[in-house]
CSV table of C-alpha atoms (C1' of nucleotides) in Angstrom, one decimal:
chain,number,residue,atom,x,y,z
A,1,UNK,CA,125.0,88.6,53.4
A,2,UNK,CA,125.4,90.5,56.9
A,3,UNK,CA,123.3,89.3,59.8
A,4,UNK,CA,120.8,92.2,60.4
A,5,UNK,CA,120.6,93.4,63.9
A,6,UNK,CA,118.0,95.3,65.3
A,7,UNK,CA,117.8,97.0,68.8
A,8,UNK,CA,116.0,98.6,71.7
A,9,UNK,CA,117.0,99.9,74.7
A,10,UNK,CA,115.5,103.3,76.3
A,11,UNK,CA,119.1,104.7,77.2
A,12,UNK,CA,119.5,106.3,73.6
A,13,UNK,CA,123.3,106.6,75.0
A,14,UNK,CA,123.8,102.8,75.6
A,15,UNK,CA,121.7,102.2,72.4
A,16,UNK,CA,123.2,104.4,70.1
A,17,UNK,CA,126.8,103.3,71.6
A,18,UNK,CA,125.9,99.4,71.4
A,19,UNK,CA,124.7,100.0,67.9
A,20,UNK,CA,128.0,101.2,66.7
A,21,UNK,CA,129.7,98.4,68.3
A,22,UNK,CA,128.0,95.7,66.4
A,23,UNK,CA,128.2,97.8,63.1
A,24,UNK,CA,131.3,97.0,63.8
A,25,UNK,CA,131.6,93.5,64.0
A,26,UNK,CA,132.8,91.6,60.7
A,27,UNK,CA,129.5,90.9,59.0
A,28,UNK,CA,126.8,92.6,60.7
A,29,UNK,CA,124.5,95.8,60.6
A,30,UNK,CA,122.3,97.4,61.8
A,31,UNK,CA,118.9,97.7,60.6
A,32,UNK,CA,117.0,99.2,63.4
A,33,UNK,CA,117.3,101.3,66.6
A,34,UNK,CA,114.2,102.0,69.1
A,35,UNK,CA,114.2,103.3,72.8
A,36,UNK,CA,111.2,101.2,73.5
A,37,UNK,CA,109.5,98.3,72.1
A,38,UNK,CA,106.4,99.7,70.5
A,39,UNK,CA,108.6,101.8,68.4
A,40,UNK,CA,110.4,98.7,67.8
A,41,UNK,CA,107.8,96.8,66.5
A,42,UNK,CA,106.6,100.2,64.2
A,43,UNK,CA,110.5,100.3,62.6
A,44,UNK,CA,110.7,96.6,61.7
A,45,UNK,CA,107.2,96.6,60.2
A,46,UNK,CA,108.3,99.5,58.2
A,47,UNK,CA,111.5,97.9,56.7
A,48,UNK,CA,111.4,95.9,53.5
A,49,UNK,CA,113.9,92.9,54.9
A,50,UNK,CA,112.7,92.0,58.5
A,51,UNK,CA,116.0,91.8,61.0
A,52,UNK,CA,117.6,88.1,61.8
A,53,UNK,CA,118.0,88.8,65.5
A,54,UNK,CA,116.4,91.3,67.7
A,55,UNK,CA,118.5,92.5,71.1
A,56,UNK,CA,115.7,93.6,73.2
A,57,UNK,CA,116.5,95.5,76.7
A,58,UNK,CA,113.8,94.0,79.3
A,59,UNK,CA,113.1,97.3,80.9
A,60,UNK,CA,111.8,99.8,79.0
A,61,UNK,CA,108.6,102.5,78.9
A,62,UNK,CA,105.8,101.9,76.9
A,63,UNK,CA,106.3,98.8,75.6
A,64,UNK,CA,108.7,96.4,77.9
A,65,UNK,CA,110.8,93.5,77.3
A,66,UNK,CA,108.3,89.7,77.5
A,67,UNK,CA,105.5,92.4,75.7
A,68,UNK,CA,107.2,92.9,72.5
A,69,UNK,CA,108.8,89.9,72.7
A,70,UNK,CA,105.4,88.3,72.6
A,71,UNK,CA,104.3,90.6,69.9
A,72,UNK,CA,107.2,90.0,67.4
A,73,UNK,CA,107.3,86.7,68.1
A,74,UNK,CA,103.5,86.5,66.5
A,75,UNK,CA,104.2,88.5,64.2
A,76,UNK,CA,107.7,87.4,62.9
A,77,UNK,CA,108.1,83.9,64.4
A,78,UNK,CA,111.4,83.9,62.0
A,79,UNK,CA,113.1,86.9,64.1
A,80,UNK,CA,115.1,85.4,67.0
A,81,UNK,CA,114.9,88.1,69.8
A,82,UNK,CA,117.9,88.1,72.6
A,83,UNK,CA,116.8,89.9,76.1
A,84,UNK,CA,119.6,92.6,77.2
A,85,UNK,CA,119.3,93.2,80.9
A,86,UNK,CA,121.5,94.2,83.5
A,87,UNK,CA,119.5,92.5,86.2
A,88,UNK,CA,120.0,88.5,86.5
A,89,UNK,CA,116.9,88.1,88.3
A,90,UNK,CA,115.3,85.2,88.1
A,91,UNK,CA,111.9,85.9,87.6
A,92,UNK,CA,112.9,88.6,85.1
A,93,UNK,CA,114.9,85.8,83.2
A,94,UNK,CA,111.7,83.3,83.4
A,95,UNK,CA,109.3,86.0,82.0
A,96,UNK,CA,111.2,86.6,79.4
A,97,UNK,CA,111.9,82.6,78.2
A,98,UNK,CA,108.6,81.9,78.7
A,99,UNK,CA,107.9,85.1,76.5
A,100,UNK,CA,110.1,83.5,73.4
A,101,UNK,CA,113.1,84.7,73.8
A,102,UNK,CA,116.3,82.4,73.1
A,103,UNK,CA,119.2,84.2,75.3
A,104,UNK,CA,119.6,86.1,78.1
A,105,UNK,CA,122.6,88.3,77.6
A,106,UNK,CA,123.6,90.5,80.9
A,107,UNK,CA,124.8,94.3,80.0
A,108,UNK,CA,128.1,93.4,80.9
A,109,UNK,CA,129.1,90.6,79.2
A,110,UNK,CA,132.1,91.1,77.4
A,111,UNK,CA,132.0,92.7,73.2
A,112,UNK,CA,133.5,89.7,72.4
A,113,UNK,CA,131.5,87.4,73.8
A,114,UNK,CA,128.5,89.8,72.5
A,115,UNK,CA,129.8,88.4,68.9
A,116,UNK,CA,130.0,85.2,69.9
A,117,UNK,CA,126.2,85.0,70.9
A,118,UNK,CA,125.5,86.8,68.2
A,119,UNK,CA,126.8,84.3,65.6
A,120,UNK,CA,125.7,81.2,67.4
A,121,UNK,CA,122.0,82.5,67.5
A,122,UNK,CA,122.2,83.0,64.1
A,123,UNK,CA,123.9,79.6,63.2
A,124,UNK,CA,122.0,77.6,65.6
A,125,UNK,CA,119.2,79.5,66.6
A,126,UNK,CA,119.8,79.5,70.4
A,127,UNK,CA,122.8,80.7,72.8
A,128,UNK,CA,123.0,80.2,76.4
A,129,UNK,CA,126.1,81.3,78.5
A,130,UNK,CA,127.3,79.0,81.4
A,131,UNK,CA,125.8,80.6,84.4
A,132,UNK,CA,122.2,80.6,82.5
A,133,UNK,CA,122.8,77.0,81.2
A,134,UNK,CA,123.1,75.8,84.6
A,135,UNK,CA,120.0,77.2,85.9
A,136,UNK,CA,118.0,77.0,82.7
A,137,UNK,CA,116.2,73.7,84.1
A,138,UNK,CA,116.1,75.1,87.3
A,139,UNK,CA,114.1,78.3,86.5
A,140,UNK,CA,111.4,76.7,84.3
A,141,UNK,CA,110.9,74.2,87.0
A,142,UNK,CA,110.4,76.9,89.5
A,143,UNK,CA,108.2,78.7,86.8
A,144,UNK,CA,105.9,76.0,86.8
A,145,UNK,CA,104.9,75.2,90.4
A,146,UNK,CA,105.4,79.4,91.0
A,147,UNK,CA,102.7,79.7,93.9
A,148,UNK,CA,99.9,81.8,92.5
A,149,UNK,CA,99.1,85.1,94.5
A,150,UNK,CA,95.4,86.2,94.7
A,151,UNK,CA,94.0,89.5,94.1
A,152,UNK,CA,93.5,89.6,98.2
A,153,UNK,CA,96.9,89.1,99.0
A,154,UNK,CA,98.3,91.6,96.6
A,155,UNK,CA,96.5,94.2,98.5
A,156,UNK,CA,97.8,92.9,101.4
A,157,UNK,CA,101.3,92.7,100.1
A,158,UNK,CA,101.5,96.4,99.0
A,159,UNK,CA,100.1,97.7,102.3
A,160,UNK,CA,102.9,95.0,104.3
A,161,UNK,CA,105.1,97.8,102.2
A,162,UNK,CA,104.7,100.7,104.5
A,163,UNK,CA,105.0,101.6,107.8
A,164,UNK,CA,101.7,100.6,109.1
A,165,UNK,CA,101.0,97.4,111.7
A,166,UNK,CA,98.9,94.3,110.7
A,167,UNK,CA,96.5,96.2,113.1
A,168,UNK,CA,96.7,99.2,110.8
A,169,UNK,CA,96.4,96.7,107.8
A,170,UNK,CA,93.1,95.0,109.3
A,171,UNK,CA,91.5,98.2,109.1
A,172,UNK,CA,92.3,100.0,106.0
A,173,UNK,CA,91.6,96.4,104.3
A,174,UNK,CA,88.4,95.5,106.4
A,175,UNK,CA,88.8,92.2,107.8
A,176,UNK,CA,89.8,91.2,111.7
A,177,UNK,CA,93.3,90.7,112.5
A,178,UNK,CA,93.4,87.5,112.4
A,179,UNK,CA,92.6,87.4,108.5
A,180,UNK,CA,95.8,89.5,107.8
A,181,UNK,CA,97.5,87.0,109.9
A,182,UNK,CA,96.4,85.0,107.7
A,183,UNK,CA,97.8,86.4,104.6
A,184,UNK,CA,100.9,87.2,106.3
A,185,UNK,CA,101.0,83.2,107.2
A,186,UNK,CA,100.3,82.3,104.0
A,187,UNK,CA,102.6,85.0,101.8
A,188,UNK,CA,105.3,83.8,104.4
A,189,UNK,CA,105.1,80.7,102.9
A,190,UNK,CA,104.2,81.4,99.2
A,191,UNK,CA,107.4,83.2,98.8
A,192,UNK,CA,109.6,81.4,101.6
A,193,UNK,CA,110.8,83.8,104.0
A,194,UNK,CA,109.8,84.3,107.9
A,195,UNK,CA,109.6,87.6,108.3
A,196,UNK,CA,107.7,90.8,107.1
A,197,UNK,CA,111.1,92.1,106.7
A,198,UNK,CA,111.6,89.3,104.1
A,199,UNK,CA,108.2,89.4,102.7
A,200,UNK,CA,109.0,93.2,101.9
A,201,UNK,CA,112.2,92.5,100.0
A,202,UNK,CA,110.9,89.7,98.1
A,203,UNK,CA,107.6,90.7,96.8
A,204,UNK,CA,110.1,93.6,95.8
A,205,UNK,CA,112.3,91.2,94.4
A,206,UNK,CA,110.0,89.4,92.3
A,207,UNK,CA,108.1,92.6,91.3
A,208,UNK,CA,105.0,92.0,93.0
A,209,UNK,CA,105.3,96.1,94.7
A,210,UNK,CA,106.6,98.7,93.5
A,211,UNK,CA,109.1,101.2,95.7
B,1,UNK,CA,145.7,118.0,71.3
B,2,UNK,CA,142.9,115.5,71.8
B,3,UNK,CA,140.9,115.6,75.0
B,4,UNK,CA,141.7,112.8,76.9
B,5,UNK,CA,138.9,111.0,78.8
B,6,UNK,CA,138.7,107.8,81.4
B,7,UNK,CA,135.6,105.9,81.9
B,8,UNK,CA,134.5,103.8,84.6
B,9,UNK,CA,131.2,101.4,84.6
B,10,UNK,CA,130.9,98.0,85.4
B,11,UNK,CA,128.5,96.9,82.4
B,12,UNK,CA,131.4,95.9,80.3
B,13,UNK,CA,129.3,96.1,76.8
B,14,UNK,CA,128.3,99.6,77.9
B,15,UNK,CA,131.8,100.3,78.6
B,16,UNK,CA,133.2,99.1,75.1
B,17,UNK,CA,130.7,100.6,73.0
B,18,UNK,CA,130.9,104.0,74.3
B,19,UNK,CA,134.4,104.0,74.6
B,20,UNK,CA,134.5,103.4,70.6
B,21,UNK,CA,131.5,105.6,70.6
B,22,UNK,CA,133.6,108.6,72.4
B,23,UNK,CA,136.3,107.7,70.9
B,24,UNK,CA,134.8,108.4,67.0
B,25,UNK,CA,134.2,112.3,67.8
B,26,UNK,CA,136.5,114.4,67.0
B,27,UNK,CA,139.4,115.6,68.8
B,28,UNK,CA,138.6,112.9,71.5
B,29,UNK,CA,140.3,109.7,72.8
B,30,UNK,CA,139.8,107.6,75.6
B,31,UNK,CA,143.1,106.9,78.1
B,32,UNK,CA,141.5,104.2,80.6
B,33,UNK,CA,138.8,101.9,80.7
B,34,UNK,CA,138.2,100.0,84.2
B,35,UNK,CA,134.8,98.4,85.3
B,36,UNK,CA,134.9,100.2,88.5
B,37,UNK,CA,136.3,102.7,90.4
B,38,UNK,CA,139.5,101.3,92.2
B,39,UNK,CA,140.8,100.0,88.7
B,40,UNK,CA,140.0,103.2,87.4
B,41,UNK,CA,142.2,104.9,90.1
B,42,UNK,CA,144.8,101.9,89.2
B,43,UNK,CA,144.6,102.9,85.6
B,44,UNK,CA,144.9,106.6,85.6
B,45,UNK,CA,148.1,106.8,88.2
B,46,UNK,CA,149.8,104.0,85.7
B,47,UNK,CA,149.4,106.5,82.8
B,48,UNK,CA,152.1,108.9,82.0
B,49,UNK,CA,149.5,111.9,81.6
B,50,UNK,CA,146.3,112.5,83.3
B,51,UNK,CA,142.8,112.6,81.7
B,52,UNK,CA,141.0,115.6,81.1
B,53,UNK,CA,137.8,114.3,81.8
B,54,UNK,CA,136.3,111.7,83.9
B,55,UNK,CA,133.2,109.8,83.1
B,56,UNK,CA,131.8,107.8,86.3
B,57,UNK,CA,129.3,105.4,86.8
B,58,UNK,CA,127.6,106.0,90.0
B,59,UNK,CA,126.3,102.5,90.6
B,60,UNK,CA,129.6,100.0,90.5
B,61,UNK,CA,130.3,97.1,92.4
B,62,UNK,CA,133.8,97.6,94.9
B,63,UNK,CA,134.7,101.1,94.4
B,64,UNK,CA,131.3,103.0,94.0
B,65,UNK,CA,130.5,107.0,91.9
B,66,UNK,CA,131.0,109.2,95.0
B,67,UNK,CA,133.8,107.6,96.6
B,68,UNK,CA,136.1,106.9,93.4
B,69,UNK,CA,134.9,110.8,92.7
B,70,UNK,CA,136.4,112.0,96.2
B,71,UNK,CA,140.0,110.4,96.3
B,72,UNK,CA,140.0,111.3,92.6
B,73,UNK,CA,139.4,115.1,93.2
B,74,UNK,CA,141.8,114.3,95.9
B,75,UNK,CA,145.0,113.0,94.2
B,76,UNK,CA,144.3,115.0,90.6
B,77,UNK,CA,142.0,118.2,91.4
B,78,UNK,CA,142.9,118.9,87.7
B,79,UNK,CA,140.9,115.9,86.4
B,80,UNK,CA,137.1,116.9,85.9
B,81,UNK,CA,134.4,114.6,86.5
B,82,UNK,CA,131.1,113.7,85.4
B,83,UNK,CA,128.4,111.5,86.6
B,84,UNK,CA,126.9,109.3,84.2
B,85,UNK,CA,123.7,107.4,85.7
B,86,UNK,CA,120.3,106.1,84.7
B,87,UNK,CA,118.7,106.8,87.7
B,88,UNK,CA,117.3,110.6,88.3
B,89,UNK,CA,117.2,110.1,91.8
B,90,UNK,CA,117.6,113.0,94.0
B,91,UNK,CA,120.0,112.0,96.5
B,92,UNK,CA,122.1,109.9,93.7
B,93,UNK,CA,123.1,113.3,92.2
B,94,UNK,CA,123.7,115.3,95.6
B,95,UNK,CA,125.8,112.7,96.8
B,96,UNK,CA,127.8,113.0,93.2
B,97,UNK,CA,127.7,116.2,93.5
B,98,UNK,CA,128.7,117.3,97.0
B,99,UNK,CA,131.4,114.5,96.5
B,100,UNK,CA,132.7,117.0,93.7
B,101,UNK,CA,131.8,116.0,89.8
B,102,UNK,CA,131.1,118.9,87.8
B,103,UNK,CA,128.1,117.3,85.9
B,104,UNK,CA,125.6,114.9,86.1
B,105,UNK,CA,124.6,113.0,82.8
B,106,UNK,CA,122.1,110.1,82.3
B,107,UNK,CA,122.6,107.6,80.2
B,108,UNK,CA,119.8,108.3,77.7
B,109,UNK,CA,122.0,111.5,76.7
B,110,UNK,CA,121.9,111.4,73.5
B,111,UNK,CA,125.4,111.3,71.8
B,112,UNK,CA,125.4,114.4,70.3
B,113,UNK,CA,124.4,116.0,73.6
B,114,UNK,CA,127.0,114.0,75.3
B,115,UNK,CA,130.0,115.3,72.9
B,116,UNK,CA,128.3,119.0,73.6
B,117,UNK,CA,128.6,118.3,77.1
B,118,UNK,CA,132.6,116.8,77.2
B,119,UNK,CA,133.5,119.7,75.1
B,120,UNK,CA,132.0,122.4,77.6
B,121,UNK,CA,133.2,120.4,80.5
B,122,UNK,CA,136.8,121.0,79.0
B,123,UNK,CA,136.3,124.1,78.4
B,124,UNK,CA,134.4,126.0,81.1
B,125,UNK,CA,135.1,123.4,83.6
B,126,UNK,CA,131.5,123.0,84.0
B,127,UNK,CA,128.1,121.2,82.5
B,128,UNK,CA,123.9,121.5,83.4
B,129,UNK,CA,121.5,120.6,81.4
B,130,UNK,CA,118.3,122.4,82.1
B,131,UNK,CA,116.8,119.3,84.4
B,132,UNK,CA,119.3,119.4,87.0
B,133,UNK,CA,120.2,122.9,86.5
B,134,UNK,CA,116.5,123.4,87.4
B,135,UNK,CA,116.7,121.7,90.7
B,136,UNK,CA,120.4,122.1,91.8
B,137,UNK,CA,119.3,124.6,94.7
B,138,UNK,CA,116.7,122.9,95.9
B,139,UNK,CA,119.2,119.9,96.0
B,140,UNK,CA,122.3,121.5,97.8
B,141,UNK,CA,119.6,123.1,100.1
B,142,UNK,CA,118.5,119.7,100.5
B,143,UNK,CA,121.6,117.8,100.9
B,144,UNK,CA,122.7,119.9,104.2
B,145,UNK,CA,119.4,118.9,106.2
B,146,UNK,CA,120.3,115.9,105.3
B,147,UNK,CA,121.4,113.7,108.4
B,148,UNK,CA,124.7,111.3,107.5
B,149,UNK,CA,124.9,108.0,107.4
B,150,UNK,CA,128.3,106.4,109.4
B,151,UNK,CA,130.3,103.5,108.0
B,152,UNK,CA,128.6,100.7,110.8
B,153,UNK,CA,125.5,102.0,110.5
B,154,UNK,CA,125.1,101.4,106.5
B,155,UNK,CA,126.3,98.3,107.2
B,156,UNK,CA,123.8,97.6,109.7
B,157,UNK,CA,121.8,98.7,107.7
B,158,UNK,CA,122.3,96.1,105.1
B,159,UNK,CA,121.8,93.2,107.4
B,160,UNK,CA,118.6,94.5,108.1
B,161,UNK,CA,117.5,94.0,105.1
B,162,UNK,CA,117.2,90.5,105.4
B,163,UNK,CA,115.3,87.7,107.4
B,164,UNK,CA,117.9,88.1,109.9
B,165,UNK,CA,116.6,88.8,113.7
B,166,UNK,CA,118.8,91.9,115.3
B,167,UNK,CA,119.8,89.0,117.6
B,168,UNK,CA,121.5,87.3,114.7
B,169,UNK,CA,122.3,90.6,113.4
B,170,UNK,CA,124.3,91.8,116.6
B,171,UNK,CA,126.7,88.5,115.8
B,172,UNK,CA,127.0,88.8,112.8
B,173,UNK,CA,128.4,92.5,113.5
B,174,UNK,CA,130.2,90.7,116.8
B,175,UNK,CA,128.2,93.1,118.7
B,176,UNK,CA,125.9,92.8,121.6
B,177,UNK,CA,122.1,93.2,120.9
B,178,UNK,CA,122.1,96.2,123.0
B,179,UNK,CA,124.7,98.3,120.4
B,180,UNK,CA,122.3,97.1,117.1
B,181,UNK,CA,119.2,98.2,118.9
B,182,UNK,CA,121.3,101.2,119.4
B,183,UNK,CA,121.7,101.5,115.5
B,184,UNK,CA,118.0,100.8,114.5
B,185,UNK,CA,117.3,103.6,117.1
B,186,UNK,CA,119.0,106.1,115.5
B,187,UNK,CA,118.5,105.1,111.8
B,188,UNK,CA,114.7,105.2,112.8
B,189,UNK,CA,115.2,109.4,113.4
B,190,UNK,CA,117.3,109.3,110.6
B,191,UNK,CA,115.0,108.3,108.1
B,192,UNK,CA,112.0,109.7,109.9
B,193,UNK,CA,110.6,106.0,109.7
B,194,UNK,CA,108.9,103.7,113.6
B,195,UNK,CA,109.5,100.3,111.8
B,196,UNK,CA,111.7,97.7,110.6
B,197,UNK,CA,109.7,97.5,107.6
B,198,UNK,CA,110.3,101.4,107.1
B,199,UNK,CA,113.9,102.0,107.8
B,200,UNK,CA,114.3,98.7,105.0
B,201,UNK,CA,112.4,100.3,102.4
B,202,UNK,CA,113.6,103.8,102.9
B,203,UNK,CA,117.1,102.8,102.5
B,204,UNK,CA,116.0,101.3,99.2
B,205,UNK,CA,114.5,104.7,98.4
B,206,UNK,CA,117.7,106.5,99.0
B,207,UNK,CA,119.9,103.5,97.8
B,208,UNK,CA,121.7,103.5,100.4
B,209,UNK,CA,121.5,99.6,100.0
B,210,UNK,CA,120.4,97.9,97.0
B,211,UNK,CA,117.8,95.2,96.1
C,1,DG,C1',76.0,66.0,97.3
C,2,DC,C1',80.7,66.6,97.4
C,3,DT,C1',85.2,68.5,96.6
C,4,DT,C1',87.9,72.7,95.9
C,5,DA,C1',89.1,77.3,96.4
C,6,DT,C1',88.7,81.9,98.4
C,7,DA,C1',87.7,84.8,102.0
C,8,DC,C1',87.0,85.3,106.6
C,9,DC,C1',87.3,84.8,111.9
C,10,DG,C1',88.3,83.7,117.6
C,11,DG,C1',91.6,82.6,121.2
C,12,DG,C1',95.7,81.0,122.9
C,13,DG,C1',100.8,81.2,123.0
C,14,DT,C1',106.2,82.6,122.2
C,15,DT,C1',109.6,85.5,120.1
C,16,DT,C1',111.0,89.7,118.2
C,17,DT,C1',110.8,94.4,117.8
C,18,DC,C1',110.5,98.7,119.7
C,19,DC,C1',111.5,102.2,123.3
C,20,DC,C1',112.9,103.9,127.5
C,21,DC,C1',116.5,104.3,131.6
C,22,DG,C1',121.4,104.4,132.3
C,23,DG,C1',126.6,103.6,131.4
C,24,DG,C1',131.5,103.4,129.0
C,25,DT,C1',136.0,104.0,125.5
C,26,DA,C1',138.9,105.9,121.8
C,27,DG,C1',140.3,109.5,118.9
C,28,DC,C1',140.3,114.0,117.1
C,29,DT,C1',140.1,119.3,117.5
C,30,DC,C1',140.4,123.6,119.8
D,1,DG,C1',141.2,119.4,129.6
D,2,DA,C1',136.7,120.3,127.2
D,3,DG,C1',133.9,119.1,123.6
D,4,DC,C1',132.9,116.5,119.7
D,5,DT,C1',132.0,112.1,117.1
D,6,DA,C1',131.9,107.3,116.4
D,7,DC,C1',131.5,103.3,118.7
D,8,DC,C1',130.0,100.1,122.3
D,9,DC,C1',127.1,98.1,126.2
D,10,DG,C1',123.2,96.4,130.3
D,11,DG,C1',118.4,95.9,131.9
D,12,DG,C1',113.4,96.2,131.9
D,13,DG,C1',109.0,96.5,129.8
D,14,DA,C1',105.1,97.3,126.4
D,15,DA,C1',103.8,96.4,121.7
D,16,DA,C1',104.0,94.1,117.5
D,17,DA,C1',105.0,90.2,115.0
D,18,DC,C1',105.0,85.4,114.6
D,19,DC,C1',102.8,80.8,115.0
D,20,DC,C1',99.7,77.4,116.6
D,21,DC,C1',94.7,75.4,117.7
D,22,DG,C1',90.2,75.7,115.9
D,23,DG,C1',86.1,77.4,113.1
D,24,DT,C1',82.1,79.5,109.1
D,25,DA,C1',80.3,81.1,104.5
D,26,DT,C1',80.1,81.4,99.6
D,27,DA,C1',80.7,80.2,95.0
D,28,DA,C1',82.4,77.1,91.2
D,29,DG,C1',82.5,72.6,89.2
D,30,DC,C1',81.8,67.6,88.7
DNA sequence: GCTTATACCGGGGTTTTCCCCGGGTAGCTC
DNA sequence: GAGCTACCCGGGGAAAACCCCGGTATAAGC
């Protein structure tokens, strides 16, 4: 019996191109393609044998990575789902563990060691490389005591994204100076860095802004 | 006679799969594989004939799209090239283009469009798809406003992306502060920006540095 | 009534950033 | 040599960012 595969990824070129590599691995097919995850979720409900592992890419429209990963996991607990991603960012990686996921395979790991994964989650249910072994521990740990950011803050944080000074800030948010200077003091600290320059880059970083 | 083609990207998977995917049309087969431009360049002066077509990631990690396409054009102006990126970003493609690749494909081409496109790249030389053919004007219009960007500045510019102080900045460049204000200065009219904060998330705009 | 959390604010300070003034060298093209 | 570009540098001063001290009000929960 071939291990069924199924697949999303919103670059139809990378999907199409990855799904014709693992049809060619020994003892595997392919029973599903999608370029995001809602139409994921809409293929696999429509076939009569549900997939054994999912390769889901974390970054896609409509429906992205940790959300259909939360969904299938519901709905099809059995279905072991793989993130794909190109980014080995470390909250990107938490969201999608904590999401249910059991690997995190970078775009360019090696065909080879593509199989490999691809076996071992099927054998054993999990697969983690080296470099994601090592800072499995590490990242749920951080997960947990991750500083919450208030609603406040945010606001802050995306106006911190521009060109305009604290003094600038203070008025288009309504508050004194000294309350932004609070915010700043406090989002210094929240995410570690001393600067706004910093603060910029790593609510970018961690997703918190958008570019 | 097969068309020969050479691909560059540093996500190996994506590499391998559409390698094999290229190399299942017909009348295609691929010559050299490399994960980024300088072992493409490697590659393709160890063969004993040269490809026909070049596919290029722009985004790779030593030897990046526009300057692998330049000493390419340089040392074989009989090899065409083609840009193949996710990212529909404005000054991605003018910088690919003014650089001197004939065509500018995204990776959620779909295959079928993409063996369209390598066959009239061979033929005519030449490939647009309606979005870029749309807009390739405005672009070139575009790209000669648009100021350059020297070797010491970009790398300036990178520092500054950081928690780094233009004091620490100015050693790490062996510099005196003087010369770095000299280059925030003149990146400020650059990129039309009166902050730190600015120039840092401008250059992330224009990717001149990366998150 | 007390703790906890969020939001807010005033006044003081130092360091960094920003913005001017001016200067120079090396290399390359015409 | 003139003219261009890239690169480098010193000093001074205003503004912004950074970092302390302190405080109040309001609401939620035991």
């Amino acid at each position: 019996m071939n291990i069924k595969i199924a697949i999303a990824d919103d670059h139809q070129l990378f999907l199409k191109s990855l799904s014709l590599l693992i049809a060619g691995f020994n003892g595997f097919s392919i029973v599903a393609e999608a370029v995001n995850g809602k139409e994921l979720l809409d293929k696999i409900t429509a076939l009569p044998v549900q997939p054994d592992i999912v390769l889901l890419d974390v970054n896609m429209p409509v429906m992205d990575g940790p959300k259909a990963t939360a969904l299938l996991q519901k709905q099809y607990p059995g279905i072991r789902i793989a993130a794909l991603s190109m980014k080995e960012n470390d909250t990107t990686i938490i969201t999608m563990l904590k999401a249910g996921c059991c690997a995190y395979l970078l775009k360019d790991i090696h065909p080879v060691e593509l199989e490999k994964a691809l076996r071992e989650i099927h054998e054993s249910g999990y697969y983690h490389n080296d470099a994601s072994n090592v800072n499995y521990r590490r990242l749920i740990l951080q997960s947990e005591q991750q500083e919450t950011i208030t609603e406040r803050e945010k606001e802050f944080l995306s106006l911190a994204c521009s060109d305009l000074t604290y003094k600038a800030i203070a008025q288009k948010m309504n508050v004194s100076e000294r309350t932004v200077d609070g915010y700043r003091e406090i989002l210094f600290h929240k995410l570690n860095v001393q600067s706004r320059t910093g603060m910029v880059l790593e609510a970018l970083r961690r997703q918190l802004v958008s570019l």
